[in-house]
Amino acid sequence: MQHHEPAGLRAARPPWAGVIASAAGLLAMIAIAWALWDSLPEQIVTRQATDDRAGVAVPRLVMAGSLPALLLVVAVLTPVGLAVQRRLARHFPSWLVTQPHVQARAMNMLFVVLPLLFVTLQAVMLGKEAGYDIPVERVLGVVVGVVLIVLGRALPALGSSHAAPDGPIGRLITAWQRSHREGGLALMIIGAACAAGSLFLPPMLVAVTSALLIGPIFLMMAVRAIARAR
């Protein structure tokens, strides 16, 4: 008799959007480093010397290659983590196991957001060291806003991560999944406000405030889910 693996344990389909975005981001970071290479100092100061501590400087290769290397490490470790999760999932109820299509969506989101962040950081850091006048804080504030918009857009799709069982637990899971649509909309609004506000207001204040609002949003989602599950 042929054995059929439970749906929650089947491998997720490849996150092709994330693969393409990561490859494009990696190529973009390499291109930025190559274009600015000759303008970068041989040693880049990462910490200024003070009376109490010595300064720190790293070779330009380290500065230019750290973010591409980090992206590659995350790209390698994520499938390993999913494989471990898949093996451990056999020991848990099916309603605690993330569904394969949701795993694929989560990986797509991760590997779309990370390259966006890393490419921006690569351009800002190396451009600044190469002598370009870059409004670092404003750029980062806008990027934080864009990331929140992307997360908010993806949140409703990530809400259907578990198959809800019958009974009170099932009602709570279903209510929590429904709350992701509202939470996603709130994140998108905050992200848009962050991106726009960073252009006119103190950008770090706007970005930090926007990031701190993520906690209250998820708290709101939990409260509404509990109220709906009664």
mmCIF file of C-alpha atoms in Angstrom:
data_model
loop_
_atom_site.group_PDB
_atom_site.id
_atom_site.type_symbol
_atom_site.label_atom_id
_atom_site.label_comp_id
_atom_site.label_asym_id
_atom_site.label_seq_id
_atom_site.Cartn_x
_atom_site.Cartn_y
_atom_site.Cartn_z
ATOM 1 C CA MET A 1 0.000 0.000 0.000
ATOM 2 C CA GLN A 2 1.345 3.419 -0.928
ATOM 3 C CA HIS A 3 2.028 5.691 2.010
ATOM 4 C CA HIS A 4 0.660 9.240 1.777
ATOM 5 C CA GLU A 5 2.396 11.857 3.856
ATOM 6 C CA PRO A 6 0.123 14.268 5.734
ATOM 7 C CA ALA A 7 -0.372 17.577 3.969
ATOM 8 C CA GLY A 8 1.314 19.497 6.725
ATOM 9 C CA LEU A 9 4.463 17.396 6.367
ATOM 10 C CA ARG A 10 4.920 17.588 2.609
ATOM 11 C CA ALA A 11 7.744 19.773 1.431
ATOM 12 C CA ALA A 12 6.825 23.291 0.455
ATOM 13 C CA ARG A 13 7.109 24.198 -3.198
ATOM 14 C CA PRO A 14 10.189 26.216 -4.105
ATOM 15 C CA PRO A 15 9.779 29.940 -3.348
ATOM 16 C CA TRP A 16 10.608 31.039 -6.876
ATOM 17 C CA ALA A 17 9.825 34.721 -6.309
ATOM 18 C CA GLY A 18 12.201 34.750 -3.359
ATOM 19 C CA VAL A 19 14.877 32.883 -5.311
ATOM 20 C CA ILE A 20 14.712 35.394 -8.171
ATOM 21 C CA ALA A 21 14.671 38.390 -5.779
ATOM 22 C CA SER A 22 17.632 37.023 -3.821
ATOM 23 C CA ALA A 23 19.653 36.352 -6.965
ATOM 24 C CA ALA A 24 18.875 39.839 -8.270
ATOM 25 C CA GLY A 25 19.761 41.360 -4.884
ATOM 26 C CA LEU A 26 23.048 39.480 -4.724
ATOM 27 C CA LEU A 27 23.999 40.626 -8.229
ATOM 28 C CA ALA A 28 22.990 44.201 -7.351
ATOM 29 C CA MET A 29 25.185 44.213 -4.231
ATOM 30 C CA ILE A 30 28.141 42.853 -6.186
ATOM 31 C CA ALA A 31 27.575 45.478 -8.896
ATOM 32 C CA ILE A 32 27.448 48.284 -6.296
ATOM 33 C CA ALA A 33 30.680 47.081 -4.688
ATOM 34 C CA TRP A 34 32.391 46.793 -8.076
ATOM 35 C CA ALA A 35 31.255 50.265 -9.178
ATOM 36 C CA LEU A 36 32.459 51.930 -5.958
ATOM 37 C CA TRP A 37 35.536 49.784 -5.324
ATOM 38 C CA ASP A 38 38.178 52.240 -6.513
ATOM 39 C CA SER A 39 36.595 55.057 -4.502
ATOM 40 C CA LEU A 40 36.642 53.107 -1.238
ATOM 41 C CA PRO A 41 39.547 53.533 1.181
ATOM 42 C CA GLU A 42 41.724 50.464 1.724
ATOM 43 C CA GLN A 43 40.745 50.430 5.405
ATOM 44 C CA ILE A 44 37.242 51.522 6.430
ATOM 45 C CA VAL A 45 36.756 52.825 9.953
ATOM 46 C CA THR A 46 33.781 51.185 11.655
ATOM 47 C CA ARG A 47 34.410 52.679 15.095
ATOM 48 C CA GLN A 48 36.101 55.967 15.821
ATOM 49 C CA ALA A 49 38.836 56.029 18.433
ATOM 50 C CA THR A 50 38.096 57.795 21.718
ATOM 51 C CA ASP A 51 40.017 58.412 24.920
ATOM 52 C CA ASP A 52 38.579 55.207 26.388
ATOM 53 C CA ARG A 53 38.807 52.821 23.451
ATOM 54 C CA ALA A 54 40.752 52.157 20.290
ATOM 55 C CA GLY A 55 39.296 52.666 16.868
ATOM 56 C CA VAL A 56 38.343 49.761 14.609
ATOM 57 C CA ALA A 57 38.949 49.549 10.874
ATOM 58 C CA VAL A 58 38.266 46.701 8.447
ATOM 59 C CA PRO A 59 39.512 46.054 4.900
ATOM 60 C CA ARG A 60 37.175 47.306 2.195
ATOM 61 C CA LEU A 61 36.670 43.703 1.044
ATOM 62 C CA VAL A 62 35.083 42.898 4.406
ATOM 63 C CA MET A 63 32.766 45.903 4.219
ATOM 64 C CA ALA A 64 31.811 45.214 0.598
ATOM 65 C CA GLY A 65 31.354 41.476 1.051
ATOM 66 C CA SER A 66 29.651 41.196 4.446
ATOM 67 C CA LEU A 67 26.057 41.742 3.308
ATOM 68 C CA PRO A 68 26.262 39.474 0.221
ATOM 69 C CA ALA A 69 27.827 36.787 2.444
ATOM 70 C CA LEU A 70 25.091 37.213 5.057
ATOM 71 C CA LEU A 71 22.393 36.830 2.411
ATOM 72 C CA LEU A 72 24.029 33.621 1.204
ATOM 73 C CA VAL A 73 24.221 32.272 4.769
ATOM 74 C CA VAL A 74 20.517 32.947 5.340
ATOM 75 C CA ALA A 75 19.693 31.346 1.976
ATOM 76 C CA VAL A 76 21.570 28.199 2.999
ATOM 77 C CA LEU A 77 20.307 27.966 6.586
ATOM 78 C CA THR A 78 16.618 28.529 5.785
ATOM 79 C CA PRO A 79 16.109 25.238 3.848
ATOM 80 C CA VAL A 80 18.033 23.426 6.586
ATOM 81 C CA GLY A 81 15.696 24.876 9.193
ATOM 82 C CA LEU A 82 12.651 23.885 7.161
ATOM 83 C CA ALA A 83 13.970 20.324 6.824
ATOM 84 C CA VAL A 84 14.412 20.103 10.599
ATOM 85 C CA GLN A 85 10.928 21.529 11.111
ATOM 86 C CA ARG A 86 9.507 18.957 8.703
ATOM 87 C CA ARG A 87 11.051 16.092 10.673
ATOM 88 C CA LEU A 88 9.905 17.453 14.023
ATOM 89 C CA ALA A 89 6.392 18.104 12.690
ATOM 90 C CA ARG A 90 5.669 14.364 12.773
ATOM 91 C CA HIS A 91 5.547 14.561 16.559
ATOM 92 C CA PHE A 92 2.960 17.366 16.764
ATOM 93 C CA PRO A 93 -0.764 17.594 15.989
ATOM 94 C CA SER A 94 -1.530 18.579 12.413
ATOM 95 C CA TRP A 95 -3.117 21.874 13.494
ATOM 96 C CA LEU A 96 0.289 22.974 14.856
ATOM 97 C CA VAL A 97 2.062 22.230 11.575
ATOM 98 C CA THR A 98 2.488 25.047 9.067
ATOM 99 C CA GLN A 99 0.981 24.177 5.709
ATOM 100 C CA PRO A 100 3.376 23.833 2.727
ATOM 101 C CA HIS A 101 1.871 26.665 0.681
ATOM 102 C CA VAL A 102 2.189 28.995 3.679
ATOM 103 C CA GLN A 103 5.828 27.969 4.109
ATOM 104 C CA ALA A 104 6.409 28.934 0.481
ATOM 105 C CA ARG A 105 4.724 32.307 0.995
ATOM 106 C CA ALA A 106 6.789 32.969 4.116
ATOM 107 C CA MET A 107 10.034 32.138 2.311
ATOM 108 C CA ASN A 108 9.027 34.319 -0.625
ATOM 109 C CA MET A 109 8.380 37.216 1.739
ATOM 110 C CA LEU A 110 11.664 36.664 3.591
ATOM 111 C CA PHE A 111 13.743 36.506 0.421
ATOM 112 C CA VAL A 112 12.058 39.524 -1.125
ATOM 113 C CA VAL A 113 12.373 41.746 1.956
ATOM 114 C CA LEU A 114 15.962 40.777 2.841
ATOM 115 C CA PRO A 115 17.488 41.637 -0.559
ATOM 116 C CA LEU A 116 15.614 44.946 -0.534
ATOM 117 C CA LEU A 117 17.132 45.793 2.845
ATOM 118 C CA PHE A 118 20.590 44.500 2.020
ATOM 119 C CA VAL A 119 20.858 46.241 -1.343
ATOM 120 C CA THR A 120 19.822 49.539 0.233
ATOM 121 C CA LEU A 121 22.279 49.124 3.105
ATOM 122 C CA GLN A 122 25.043 48.167 0.667
ATOM 123 C CA ALA A 123 24.434 51.258 -1.461
ATOM 124 C CA VAL A 124 24.173 53.569 1.551
ATOM 125 C CA MET A 125 27.209 52.254 3.433
ATOM 126 C CA LEU A 126 29.563 51.979 0.479
ATOM 127 C CA GLY A 127 28.319 55.195 -1.091
ATOM 128 C CA LYS A 128 28.964 57.072 2.128
ATOM 129 C CA GLU A 129 32.466 55.614 2.434
ATOM 130 C CA ALA A 130 33.142 56.476 -1.215
ATOM 131 C CA GLY A 131 32.472 60.137 -0.483
ATOM 132 C CA TYR A 132 28.948 60.573 -1.779
ATOM 133 C CA ASP A 133 26.545 62.824 0.106
ATOM 134 C CA ILE A 134 23.764 60.370 0.949
ATOM 135 C CA PRO A 135 20.903 61.203 3.343
ATOM 136 C CA VAL A 136 21.369 57.917 5.167
ATOM 137 C CA GLU A 137 18.647 58.320 7.780
ATOM 138 C CA ARG A 138 16.005 59.405 5.273
ATOM 139 C CA VAL A 139 16.817 56.520 2.950
ATOM 140 C CA LEU A 140 16.637 54.003 5.792
ATOM 141 C CA GLY A 141 13.386 55.525 7.050
ATOM 142 C CA VAL A 142 11.790 55.106 3.623
ATOM 143 C CA VAL A 143 13.072 51.535 3.391
ATOM 144 C CA VAL A 144 11.579 50.686 6.800
ATOM 145 C CA GLY A 145 8.250 52.005 5.531
ATOM 146 C CA VAL A 146 8.455 49.939 2.344
ATOM 147 C CA VAL A 147 9.306 46.826 4.343
ATOM 148 C CA LEU A 148 6.267 47.372 6.586
ATOM 149 C CA ILE A 149 4.082 47.730 3.500
ATOM 150 C CA VAL A 150 5.421 44.453 2.091
ATOM 151 C CA LEU A 151 4.912 42.686 5.420
ATOM 152 C CA GLY A 152 1.384 44.044 5.705
ATOM 153 C CA ARG A 153 0.568 42.924 2.183
ATOM 154 C CA ALA A 154 1.815 39.411 2.916
ATOM 155 C CA LEU A 155 0.336 39.034 6.414
ATOM 156 C CA PRO A 156 -3.186 37.914 5.376
ATOM 157 C CA ALA A 157 -1.724 35.113 3.247
ATOM 158 C CA LEU A 158 0.449 33.976 6.140
ATOM 159 C CA GLY A 159 -2.551 33.829 8.457
ATOM 160 C CA SER A 160 -3.801 30.516 7.064
ATOM 161 C CA SER A 161 -0.792 28.675 8.434
ATOM 162 C CA HIS A 162 -2.600 25.877 10.288
ATOM 163 C CA ALA A 163 -5.584 23.633 9.670
ATOM 164 C CA ALA A 164 -8.021 24.484 12.472
ATOM 165 C CA PRO A 165 -9.425 21.547 14.488
ATOM 166 C CA ASP A 166 -12.896 21.374 15.962
ATOM 167 C CA GLY A 167 -13.746 22.899 19.313
ATOM 168 C CA PRO A 168 -12.573 26.027 21.155
ATOM 169 C CA ILE A 169 -8.995 25.773 19.905
ATOM 170 C CA GLY A 170 -10.256 25.590 16.335
ATOM 171 C CA ARG A 171 -12.443 28.664 16.809
ATOM 172 C CA LEU A 172 -9.501 30.580 18.266
ATOM 173 C CA ILE A 173 -7.204 29.581 15.397
ATOM 174 C CA THR A 174 -9.824 30.579 12.824
ATOM 175 C CA ALA A 175 -10.383 33.924 14.567
ATOM 176 C CA TRP A 176 -6.623 34.536 14.715
ATOM 177 C CA GLN A 177 -6.309 33.799 10.997
ATOM 178 C CA ARG A 178 -9.127 36.250 10.228
ATOM 179 C CA SER A 179 -7.381 38.957 12.246
ATOM 180 C CA HIS A 180 -4.391 38.868 9.892
ATOM 181 C CA ARG A 181 -6.289 40.834 7.264
ATOM 182 C CA GLU A 182 -6.906 43.723 9.660
ATOM 183 C CA GLY A 183 -3.356 43.541 11.000
ATOM 184 C CA GLY A 184 -1.957 43.566 7.482
ATOM 185 C CA LEU A 185 -3.961 46.650 6.576
ATOM 186 C CA ALA A 186 -2.736 48.428 9.719
ATOM 187 C CA LEU A 187 0.889 47.555 8.887
ATOM 188 C CA MET A 188 0.485 48.876 5.345
ATOM 189 C CA ILE A 189 -0.947 52.165 6.629
ATOM 190 C CA ILE A 190 1.880 52.558 9.150
ATOM 191 C CA GLY A 191 4.440 51.677 6.465
ATOM 192 C CA ALA A 192 3.063 54.269 4.064
ATOM 193 C CA ALA A 193 3.071 56.884 6.816
ATOM 194 C CA CYS A 194 6.646 55.946 7.733
ATOM 195 C CA ALA A 195 7.899 56.199 4.153
ATOM 196 C CA ALA A 196 6.198 59.547 3.601
ATOM 197 C CA GLY A 197 7.005 60.942 7.040
ATOM 198 C CA SER A 198 10.705 60.097 6.700
ATOM 199 C CA LEU A 199 10.947 62.599 3.846
ATOM 200 C CA PHE A 200 9.716 65.545 5.920
ATOM 201 C CA LEU A 201 10.137 64.673 9.623
ATOM 202 C CA PRO A 202 13.125 63.402 11.625
ATOM 203 C CA PRO A 203 13.473 60.026 9.879
ATOM 204 C CA MET A 204 14.904 57.957 12.739
ATOM 205 C CA LEU A 205 12.133 59.109 15.060
ATOM 206 C CA VAL A 206 9.548 58.180 12.430
ATOM 207 C CA ALA A 207 11.146 54.794 11.719
ATOM 208 C CA VAL A 208 11.562 53.816 15.379
ATOM 209 C CA THR A 209 8.007 54.897 16.209
ATOM 210 C CA SER A 210 6.662 52.896 13.270
ATOM 211 C CA ALA A 211 8.617 49.811 14.328
ATOM 212 C CA LEU A 212 7.377 50.117 17.916
ATOM 213 C CA LEU A 213 3.789 50.120 16.657
ATOM 214 C CA ILE A 214 4.173 46.542 15.368
ATOM 215 C CA GLY A 215 3.736 45.184 18.896
ATOM 216 C CA PRO A 216 0.428 46.971 19.570
ATOM 217 C CA ILE A 217 -0.880 45.826 16.185
ATOM 218 C CA PHE A 218 -0.307 42.160 17.027
ATOM 219 C CA LEU A 219 -1.766 42.737 20.485
ATOM 220 C CA MET A 220 -4.872 44.189 18.822
ATOM 221 C CA MET A 221 -5.047 41.136 16.559
ATOM 222 C CA ALA A 222 -4.863 38.798 19.560
ATOM 223 C CA VAL A 223 -7.559 40.690 21.477
ATOM 224 C CA ARG A 224 -9.919 40.663 18.504
ATOM 225 C CA ALA A 225 -9.249 36.970 17.902
ATOM 226 C CA ILE A 226 -10.068 36.086 21.517
ATOM 227 C CA ALA A 227 -13.256 38.179 21.377
ATOM 228 C CA ARG A 228 -14.387 36.497 18.150
ATOM 229 C CA ALA A 229 -13.632 32.984 19.433
ATOM 230 C CA ARG A 230 -16.021 33.258 22.397
#
